[in-house]
mmCIF file of C-alpha atoms and ligand atoms in Angstrom:
data_model
loop_
_atom_site.group_PDB
_atom_site.id
_atom_site.type_symbol
_atom_site.label_atom_id
_atom_site.label_comp_id
_atom_site.label_asym_id
_atom_site.label_seq_id
_atom_site.Cartn_x
_atom_site.Cartn_y
_atom_site.Cartn_z
ATOM 1 C CA MET A 1 -6.393 -19.625 -25.784
ATOM 2 C CA ALA A 2 -6.645 -22.921 -27.413
ATOM 3 C CA SER A 3 -7.884 -26.336 -25.972
ATOM 4 C CA ASN A 4 -8.075 -30.074 -26.448
ATOM 5 C CA ARG A 5 -9.471 -32.453 -24.339
ATOM 6 C CA ARG A 6 -6.859 -32.594 -21.732
ATOM 7 C CA THR A 7 -4.579 -29.463 -22.643
ATOM 8 C CA ILE A 8 -5.639 -25.612 -22.384
ATOM 9 C CA GLU A 9 -2.958 -23.176 -23.375
ATOM 10 C CA GLY A 10 -2.425 -19.459 -24.097
ATOM 11 C CA CYS A 11 0.214 -17.133 -25.108
ATOM 12 C CA PHE A 12 0.793 -13.595 -24.308
ATOM 13 C CA GLN A 13 3.147 -10.974 -25.787
ATOM 14 C CA LEU A 14 4.662 -8.725 -23.053
ATOM 15 C CA MET A 15 6.158 -5.185 -23.794
ATOM 16 C CA GLY A 16 8.371 -3.349 -21.276
ATOM 17 C CA GLY A 17 6.824 -0.277 -19.871
ATOM 18 C CA ALA A 18 3.258 -1.275 -21.123
ATOM 19 C CA PHE A 19 1.669 -1.283 -17.710
ATOM 20 C CA ALA A 20 -1.798 -0.685 -19.201
ATOM 21 C CA GLY A 21 -1.686 -4.567 -20.331
ATOM 22 C CA ALA A 22 -0.480 -5.853 -17.079
ATOM 23 C CA GLY A 23 -2.425 -8.599 -15.782
ATOM 24 C CA ALA A 24 -3.852 -10.129 -19.053
ATOM 25 C CA ALA A 25 -2.108 -13.336 -18.896
ATOM 26 C CA SER A 26 -2.601 -13.832 -15.179
ATOM 27 C CA SER A 27 -6.319 -12.949 -15.377
ATOM 28 C CA GLU A 28 -6.828 -15.141 -18.344
ATOM 29 C CA LEU A 29 -5.082 -18.116 -16.479
ATOM 30 C CA LYS A 30 -7.056 -17.596 -13.457
ATOM 31 C CA THR A 31 -10.265 -17.757 -15.482
ATOM 32 C CA VAL A 32 -9.337 -20.890 -17.270
ATOM 33 C CA LEU A 33 -8.167 -22.592 -13.688
ATOM 34 C CA MET A 34 -11.478 -21.460 -12.242
ATOM 35 C CA SER A 35 -13.691 -22.971 -15.084
ATOM 36 C CA LEU A 36 -11.514 -26.203 -14.740
ATOM 37 C CA GLY A 37 -12.844 -26.441 -10.893
ATOM 38 C CA VAL A 38 -9.215 -26.083 -9.696
ATOM 39 C CA PRO A 39 -9.228 -25.495 -6.038
ATOM 40 C CA GLN A 40 -9.001 -21.693 -4.759
ATOM 41 C CA GLY A 41 -5.749 -21.984 -3.203
ATOM 42 C CA ILE A 42 -4.019 -23.283 -6.221
ATOM 43 C CA VAL A 43 -5.646 -20.868 -8.483
ATOM 44 C CA ARG A 44 -4.453 -18.225 -6.142
ATOM 45 C CA ARG A 45 -0.701 -19.537 -6.112
ATOM 46 C CA ALA A 46 -0.749 -19.758 -9.869
ATOM 47 C CA SER A 47 -2.421 -16.265 -10.501
ATOM 48 C CA ILE A 48 0.203 -14.637 -8.159
ATOM 49 C CA ALA A 49 2.984 -16.373 -9.729
ATOM 50 C CA ALA A 50 1.939 -15.598 -13.480
ATOM 51 C CA PHE A 51 1.214 -11.808 -12.394
ATOM 52 C CA GLU A 52 4.835 -11.413 -10.875
ATOM 53 C CA ALA A 53 6.384 -12.941 -13.737
ATOM 54 C CA GLU A 54 4.373 -10.699 -16.259
ATOM 55 C CA MET A 55 5.287 -7.664 -14.217
ATOM 56 C CA ASN A 56 8.994 -8.290 -14.236
ATOM 57 C CA VAL A 57 8.957 -8.249 -18.030
ATOM 58 C CA ILE A 58 6.907 -5.194 -18.137
ATOM 59 C CA ILE A 59 9.092 -3.402 -15.386
ATOM 60 C CA HIS A 60 12.719 -4.904 -16.259
ATOM 61 C CA ALA A 61 12.716 -6.293 -19.570
ATOM 62 C CA VAL A 62 12.416 -4.926 -23.374
ATOM 63 C CA ALA A 63 9.678 -7.448 -24.468
ATOM 64 C CA GLY A 64 8.704 -11.085 -23.646
ATOM 65 C CA THR A 65 6.245 -13.886 -24.098
ATOM 66 C CA LEU A 66 4.262 -15.631 -21.323
ATOM 67 C CA HIS A 67 2.997 -18.924 -22.319
ATOM 68 C CA TYR A 68 0.773 -21.052 -19.972
ATOM 69 C CA GLU A 69 -0.351 -24.755 -20.317
ATOM 70 C CA VAL A 70 -2.833 -26.756 -18.018
ATOM 71 C CA THR A 71 -2.950 -30.156 -18.138
ATOM 72 C CA PRO A 72 -4.388 -32.648 -15.551
ATOM 73 C CA ALA A 73 -0.984 -33.166 -14.143
ATOM 74 C CA LYS A 74 0.069 -29.349 -14.003
ATOM 75 C CA ILE A 75 0.137 -25.720 -14.498
ATOM 76 C CA HIS A 76 2.957 -24.680 -16.573
ATOM 77 C CA ILE A 77 3.937 -21.204 -17.239
ATOM 78 C CA ASP A 78 6.993 -19.982 -19.036
ATOM 79 C CA VAL A 79 8.030 -16.514 -19.553
ATOM 80 C CA THR A 80 10.777 -15.586 -21.927
ATOM 81 C CA ASP A 81 12.023 -11.940 -22.395
ATOM 82 C CA MET A 82 14.541 -10.087 -24.341
ATOM 83 C CA GLY A 83 17.205 -8.237 -22.259
ATOM 84 C CA PRO A 84 18.834 -6.709 -20.254
ATOM 85 C CA GLY A 85 19.072 -10.056 -18.318
ATOM 86 C CA ILE A 86 19.931 -10.842 -14.715
ATOM 87 C CA GLU A 87 23.484 -10.388 -13.422
ATOM 88 C CA ASP A 88 23.291 -12.147 -10.388
ATOM 89 C CA ILE A 89 20.276 -14.509 -9.760
ATOM 90 C CA ASP A 90 21.045 -15.439 -6.202
ATOM 91 C CA LEU A 91 21.181 -11.672 -5.331
ATOM 92 C CA ALA A 92 17.864 -11.180 -7.542
ATOM 93 C CA MET A 93 16.181 -13.794 -5.679
ATOM 94 C CA GLN A 94 16.698 -12.153 -2.155
ATOM 95 C CA GLU A 95 13.769 -10.579 -0.519
ATOM 96 C CA GLY A 96 13.733 -6.834 -0.867
ATOM 97 C CA TYR A 97 16.578 -6.659 -3.640
ATOM 98 C CA SER A 98 15.311 -4.690 -6.464
ATOM 99 C CA THR A 99 16.891 -2.249 -9.143
ATOM 100 C CA ALA A 100 13.541 -0.726 -10.125
ATOM 101 C CA PRO A 101 13.983 2.887 -10.948
ATOM 102 C CA ASP A 102 12.124 5.651 -8.586
ATOM 103 C CA TRP A 103 9.165 6.098 -11.175
ATOM 104 C CA VAL A 104 8.503 2.279 -10.760
ATOM 105 C CA ARG A 105 8.658 2.609 -6.945
ATOM 106 C CA GLU A 106 6.269 5.499 -7.104
ATOM 107 C CA MET A 107 3.625 3.289 -8.927
ATOM 108 C CA GLY A 108 4.009 0.760 -5.967
ATOM 109 C CA TRP A 109 6.257 -1.612 -7.602
ATOM 110 C CA GLY A 110 9.974 -2.463 -6.914
ATOM 111 C CA ALA A 111 9.661 -3.912 -3.432
ATOM 112 C CA GLY A 112 11.933 -6.818 -4.437
ATOM 113 C CA MET A 113 9.375 -9.403 -3.437
ATOM 114 C CA GLY A 114 8.288 -10.644 -6.956
ATOM 115 C CA LEU A 115 10.873 -13.468 -7.549
ATOM 116 C CA PRO A 116 10.877 -14.684 -3.991
ATOM 117 C CA ASN A 117 6.924 -14.822 -4.283
ATOM 118 C CA ILE A 118 6.967 -16.632 -7.456
ATOM 119 C CA LYS A 119 9.202 -19.264 -5.945
ATOM 120 C CA ARG A 120 7.276 -19.644 -2.904
ATOM 121 C CA ASN A 121 4.022 -20.109 -4.831
ATOM 122 C CA ALA A 122 5.661 -22.651 -7.293
ATOM 123 C CA ASP A 123 6.159 -26.235 -6.755
ATOM 124 C CA ALA A 124 8.987 -26.077 -9.316
ATOM 125 C CA PHE A 125 10.872 -22.876 -10.197
ATOM 126 C CA LYS A 126 13.665 -22.345 -12.755
ATOM 127 C CA LEU A 127 15.308 -19.048 -13.556
ATOM 128 C CA ASP A 128 18.010 -18.462 -16.100
ATOM 129 C CA SER A 129 19.310 -15.701 -17.514
ATOM 130 C CA VAL A 130 22.101 -14.444 -19.860
ATOM 131 C CA VAL A 131 23.053 -10.769 -19.405
ATOM 132 C CA GLY A 132 22.569 -8.605 -22.619
ATOM 133 C CA GLU A 133 20.204 -11.266 -23.968
ATOM 134 C CA GLY A 134 17.483 -12.055 -21.803
ATOM 135 C CA THR A 135 15.721 -14.023 -18.959
ATOM 136 C CA THR A 136 13.826 -17.317 -18.795
ATOM 137 C CA LEU A 137 11.500 -18.324 -16.151
ATOM 138 C CA GLU A 138 9.580 -21.814 -15.789
ATOM 139 C CA ILE A 139 7.130 -22.466 -13.228
ATOM 140 C CA ASN A 140 4.969 -25.599 -12.529
ATOM 141 C CA ILE A 141 2.256 -26.060 -9.971
ATOM 142 C CA PHE A 142 1.199 -29.678 -9.875
ATOM 143 C CA LEU A 143 -2.298 -30.972 -10.185
ATOM 144 C CA THR A 144 -3.865 -34.274 -9.412
ATOM 145 C CA GLU A 145 -6.883 -35.517 -11.502
ATOM 146 C CA GLU A 146 -9.079 -34.816 -8.280
ATOM 147 C CA ASN A 147 -8.594 -31.064 -8.810
ATOM 148 C CA TYR A 148 -8.851 -30.892 -12.673
ATOM 149 C CA ALA A 149 -12.825 -31.341 -12.999
ATOM 150 C CA ASP A 150 -13.116 -30.949 -16.595
ATOM 151 C CA ASN A 151 -13.797 -34.023 -18.158
ATOM 152 C CA THR A 152 -15.700 -32.991 -21.190
HETATM 153 N N1 LIG B 201 12.862 -10.290 -16.341
HETATM 154 C C1 LIG B 201 13.778 -9.621 -15.916
HETATM 155 N N2 LIG B 201 14.786 -8.905 -16.595
HETATM 156 C C2 LIG B 201 15.871 -8.307 -15.844
HETATM 157 N N3 LIG B 201 16.056 -8.258 -14.534
HETATM 158 C C3 LIG B 201 14.784 -8.593 -13.810
HETATM 159 C C4 LIG B 201 13.951 -9.382 -14.540
HETATM 160 N N4 LIG B 201 13.086 -10.201 -13.380
HETATM 161 C C5 LIG B 201 13.522 -9.728 -12.330
HETATM 162 N N5 LIG B 201 14.936 -8.792 -12.467
HETATM 163 C C6 LIG B 201 15.931 -8.392 -11.478
HETATM 164 O O1 LIG B 201 15.736 -8.970 -10.301
HETATM 165 C C7 LIG B 201 15.223 -8.010 -9.260
HETATM 166 C C8 LIG B 201 14.247 -8.549 -8.412
HETATM 167 O O2 LIG B 201 12.966 -9.034 -8.925
HETATM 168 P P1 LIG B 201 11.669 -8.915 -8.117
HETATM 169 O O3 LIG B 201 10.626 -9.238 -9.033
HETATM 170 O O4 LIG B 201 11.912 -9.928 -6.828
HETATM 171 O O5 LIG B 201 11.717 -7.552 -7.320
HETATM 172 P P2 LIG B 201 11.207 -6.282 -8.136
HETATM 173 O O6 LIG B 201 10.401 -6.525 -9.511
HETATM 174 O O7 LIG B 201 12.263 -5.392 -8.432
HETATM 175 O O8 LIG B 201 10.040 -5.736 -7.319
HETATM 176 P P3 LIG B 201 8.592 -6.595 -7.025
HETATM 177 O O9 LIG B 201 8.423 -7.689 -7.686
HETATM 178 O O10 LIG B 201 8.402 -6.499 -5.485
HETATM 179 O O11 LIG B 201 7.884 -5.303 -7.621
HETATM 180 C C9 LIG B 201 14.717 -6.750 -10.104
HETATM 181 O O12 LIG B 201 14.738 -5.796 -9.498
HETATM 182 C C10 LIG B 201 15.465 -6.933 -11.418
HETATM 183 O O13 LIG B 201 16.961 -6.276 -11.077
HETATM 184 MG MG1 LIG B 202 9.224 -7.923 -9.704
#
């Protein structure tokens, strides 16, 4: 985690199949937002979006990176991963659509709700993918000066 007066940012490496580390990025972001006095509802939206994004790399991709940046204007989260990519983004965005294998479903994942949930909780949402290369996800949740209390 790095910070200057108006920006706090963090970067996490994510590995496909590394369930043990799941949640590290979203919990750090949550802690940062709470320490900034961001309202609980916004903290919750950002945490859910970050967590689902993190899980998607762990479940579906080979490896990736989650980067977050918090300024008085917004919470920005971007997630980039390597392979396999998403063939049909419209289909992937549908509630209940999942290609998660049985062993992942047995762990309680794979309901096909992650991407719709991220979109619902974000103010701006951008998902791009190239099959065989990877996927990029960009999420913004807007803030105002009133809900960014840290003026130190
Ligand atoms: N980073 C990714 N790389 C490759 N495919 C992805 C990625 N993220 C999502 N997908 C594809 O989009 C589908 C829908 O994703 P979504 O997050 O909505 O559901 P899920 O991850 O399958 O289940 P849940 O999120 O409810 O645990 C996935 O099943 C997968 O096929
Ligand atoms: Mg998911």
